[in-house]
């Protein structure tokens, strides 16, 4: 996801509202202590998620792929009173760390962390979800979409991360993740149940509105 010039990213972050002290802490500790820190949403994308959450005013949000909880806390910022965020993470080794962050934020009552395979968990969720954030294994993006689309009411939104995949979708580099992301992009482009716009934010975000 390094295809956007670093000076442009720095300029964008410099003209974006700052991270909270806790989010800065999560950012720092993730980079020092957790494998594959590039999976973290980070400053710019985190503020984008928070802004979307405030705009949508979603009463129930579903996040597929918690990682260290940075994006979860950003999404939770826009929840109205009584709102709930369900977030699913397959890596059980991250559970204690993430729950501690949620507790430190005072959000443990509104964020429902589920540990396990999202493909098995999502069918048991009733919804409806006004906002869904997909940021997990790329090969399953199409299946995640199929599982959540009928749980999103008209006017609801689905967002999917990494849809530019470091620019590889344009270069047509032949690896399984690039092929999976490109296939997902084509799939949603041709789905008449949604309107879409692909935003070149960070590594690419597909924004989908249920018609």
Coordinates of C-alpha atoms in Angstrom, one line a residue:
X1 CA 0.0 0.0 0.0
X2 CA 3.0 2.2 -0.6
X3 CA 2.0 3.4 -4.0
X4 CA 0.8 6.9 -2.8
X5 CA 3.8 9.2 -2.4
X6 CA 4.8 9.5 1.3
X7 CA 4.8 13.3 1.2
X8 CA 1.2 13.3 0.0
X9 CA 0.2 10.9 2.9
X10 CA 2.1 13.2 5.3
X11 CA 0.3 16.2 4.0
X12 CA -3.1 14.5 4.2
X13 CA -2.5 13.4 7.8
X14 CA -1.2 16.8 8.7
X15 CA -4.6 18.3 7.5
X16 CA -6.7 15.6 9.3
X17 CA -7.9 15.7 12.9
X18 CA -5.4 14.0 15.2
X19 CA -5.6 10.6 16.8
X20 CA -6.7 10.4 20.4
X21 CA -4.0 9.4 22.9
X22 CA -5.4 5.9 23.1
X23 CA -5.4 5.5 19.3
X24 CA -1.8 6.7 19.2
X25 CA -0.9 4.2 21.8
X26 CA -2.6 1.3 19.9
X27 CA -0.8 2.5 16.7
X28 CA 2.6 2.5 18.5
X29 CA 2.2 -0.8 20.3
X30 CA 0.9 -2.6 17.3
X31 CA 3.9 -1.6 15.3
X32 CA 6.3 -2.6 18.1
X33 CA 4.6 -5.8 19.4
X34 CA 2.3 -7.3 16.8
X35 CA 3.0 -9.1 13.6
X36 CA 2.0 -7.4 10.3
X37 CA 1.4 -3.9 11.6
X38 CA 0.5 -2.7 8.1
X39 CA -2.9 -4.3 8.7
X40 CA -3.6 -1.4 11.2
X41 CA -6.1 1.1 9.9
X42 CA -3.9 4.0 11.1
X43 CA -4.5 7.7 11.4
X44 CA -6.0 8.8 8.1
X45 CA -8.2 5.8 7.5
X46 CA -9.2 5.7 11.1
X47 CA -10.5 9.3 10.9
X48 CA -12.3 8.4 7.7
X49 CA -14.0 5.5 9.4
X50 CA -15.0 7.7 12.3
X51 CA -16.4 10.3 9.9
X52 CA -18.4 7.8 8.0
X53 CA -19.8 6.4 11.2
X54 CA -20.9 9.8 12.4
X55 CA -22.5 10.5 9.0
X56 CA -24.4 7.3 8.8
X57 CA -25.4 7.3 12.4
X58 CA -25.6 3.5 12.3
X59 CA -27.4 1.9 15.2
X60 CA -25.7 -1.4 14.5
X61 CA -22.3 -1.8 12.9
X62 CA -20.6 -5.1 11.8
X63 CA -16.8 -5.2 11.4
X64 CA -15.1 -8.2 9.8
X65 CA -11.5 -8.2 10.9
X66 CA -10.7 -6.6 14.2
X67 CA -6.9 -7.0 14.3
X68 CA -5.8 -4.8 17.3
X69 CA -9.1 -2.8 17.5
X70 CA -8.0 0.5 16.1
X71 CA -10.7 0.6 13.4
X72 CA -13.3 -0.8 15.9
X73 CA -12.8 2.2 18.2
X74 CA -13.0 4.6 15.2
X75 CA -16.2 3.1 14.0
X76 CA -17.7 3.1 17.5
X77 CA -17.2 6.9 17.7
X78 CA -20.4 7.5 15.7
X79 CA -22.6 5.1 17.4
X80 CA -25.7 6.8 18.9
X81 CA -26.9 6.0 22.4
X82 CA -27.9 2.3 22.6
X83 CA -25.9 1.5 19.4
X84 CA -23.8 -1.6 19.1
X85 CA -20.7 -2.7 17.1
X86 CA -20.1 -6.4 16.5
X87 CA -16.5 -7.1 15.5
X88 CA -15.1 -10.5 14.4
X89 CA -11.5 -11.5 14.7
X90 CA -10.1 -15.0 13.8
X91 CA -6.8 -14.6 15.7
X92 CA -7.5 -15.6 19.3
X93 CA -4.0 -14.5 20.4
X94 CA -5.1 -10.9 19.9
X95 CA -8.2 -11.2 22.1
X96 CA -6.7 -10.1 25.5
X97 CA -4.9 -7.1 24.0
X98 CA -8.1 -6.0 22.1
X99 CA -10.4 -6.4 25.1
X100 CA -7.9 -4.3 27.2
X101 CA -8.0 -1.5 24.6
X102 CA -11.8 -1.6 24.5
X103 CA -11.9 -1.4 28.3
X104 CA -9.4 1.5 28.4
X105 CA -11.6 3.3 26.0
X106 CA -14.7 2.6 28.1
X107 CA -16.3 0.9 25.1
X108 CA -16.5 -2.7 26.2
X109 CA -20.3 -2.4 26.7
X110 CA -20.9 -1.2 23.1
X111 CA -18.3 -3.3 21.2
X112 CA -19.1 -7.0 21.0
X113 CA -15.9 -8.9 20.1
X114 CA -16.5 -12.3 18.6
X115 CA -13.4 -14.6 18.2
X116 CA -13.7 -17.1 15.4
X117 CA -14.2 -17.6 11.7
X118 CA -16.4 -14.8 10.3
X119 CA -17.8 -17.2 7.6
X120 CA -19.2 -19.3 10.5
X121 CA -20.3 -16.4 12.7
X122 CA -22.0 -14.1 10.3
X123 CA -24.9 -16.5 9.3
X124 CA -25.9 -16.5 13.0
X125 CA -26.2 -12.7 13.2
X126 CA -29.6 -11.3 12.7
X127 CA -28.8 -7.7 11.9
X128 CA -29.9 -5.4 10.4
X129 CA -26.5 -3.6 10.0
X130 CA -26.6 0.0 8.8
X131 CA -22.8 -0.1 8.3
X132 CA -20.5 -3.1 7.5
X133 CA -16.7 -2.8 7.4
X134 CA -14.9 -5.6 5.6
X135 CA -11.1 -5.8 6.3
X136 CA -10.1 -9.5 6.6
X137 CA -8.7 -12.2 4.3
X138 CA -9.0 -11.1 0.7
X139 CA -9.9 -14.5 -0.7
X140 CA -13.1 -14.5 1.3
X141 CA -14.3 -10.9 0.4
X142 CA -16.9 -12.2 -2.1
X143 CA -18.3 -14.6 0.4
X144 CA -18.4 -12.0 3.2
X145 CA -20.3 -9.7 0.8
X146 CA -22.8 -12.5 0.0
X147 CA -23.3 -13.2 3.7
X148 CA -24.0 -9.6 4.7
X149 CA -25.8 -8.0 1.7
X150 CA -29.3 -9.2 2.9
X151 CA -28.6 -8.0 6.4
X152 CA -28.0 -4.4 5.2
X153 CA -31.3 -2.4 4.7
X154 CA -31.8 0.0 1.9
X155 CA -29.8 3.1 2.5
X156 CA -27.2 1.1 4.5
X157 CA -23.5 0.9 3.6
X158 CA -20.8 -1.7 3.1
X159 CA -17.2 -0.6 3.0
X160 CA -14.4 -2.9 1.9
X161 CA -10.7 -2.2 2.5
X162 CA -7.6 -2.9 0.4
X163 CA -9.5 -3.0 -2.9
X164 CA -6.5 -1.4 -4.8
X165 CA -4.1 -3.9 -3.2
X166 CA -1.0 -1.7 -3.4
X167 CA -1.9 -1.0 -7.1
X168 CA -1.5 -4.6 -8.0
X169 CA -5.1 -4.8 -9.4
X170 CA -4.0 -2.4 -12.1
X171 CA -0.7 -4.1 -12.8
X172 CA -2.6 -7.4 -13.0
X173 CA 0.1 -9.2 -11.0
X174 CA -0.8 -12.9 -10.8
X175 CA -1.1 -13.9 -7.2
X176 CA -4.1 -15.3 -5.3
X177 CA -4.8 -12.2 -3.2
X178 CA -4.6 -9.8 -6.2
X179 CA -6.9 -12.1 -8.2
X180 CA -9.3 -12.3 -5.3
X181 CA -9.5 -8.6 -4.8
X182 CA -9.9 -8.0 -8.6
X183 CA -12.7 -10.6 -8.7
X184 CA -14.4 -9.0 -5.7
X185 CA -14.2 -5.5 -7.4
X186 CA -15.8 -6.9 -10.6
X187 CA -18.4 -8.8 -8.6
X188 CA -19.8 -5.7 -6.7
X189 CA -19.5 -3.5 -9.8
X190 CA -22.0 -5.7 -11.5
X191 CA -24.4 -6.1 -8.5
X192 CA -27.6 -4.2 -9.2
X193 CA -28.6 -4.1 -5.5
X194 CA -25.9 -1.5 -4.7
X195 CA -24.3 1.7 -5.8
X196 CA -20.6 1.8 -5.5
X197 CA -17.6 4.2 -5.6
X198 CA -14.0 3.1 -5.3
X199 CA -12.1 5.6 -3.2
X200 CA -8.3 5.8 -3.6
X201 CA -7.9 6.3 0.2
X202 CA -4.8 4.6 1.6
X203 CA -5.0 1.1 -0.1
X204 CA -8.4 1.7 -1.7
X205 CA -11.8 1.6 0.0
X206 CA -14.9 0.3 -1.9
X207 CA -18.0 2.2 -0.7
X208 CA -21.3 0.4 -1.4
X209 CA -24.8 1.8 -0.7
X210 CA -27.7 -0.7 -0.6
X211 CA -30.4 0.5 -2.9

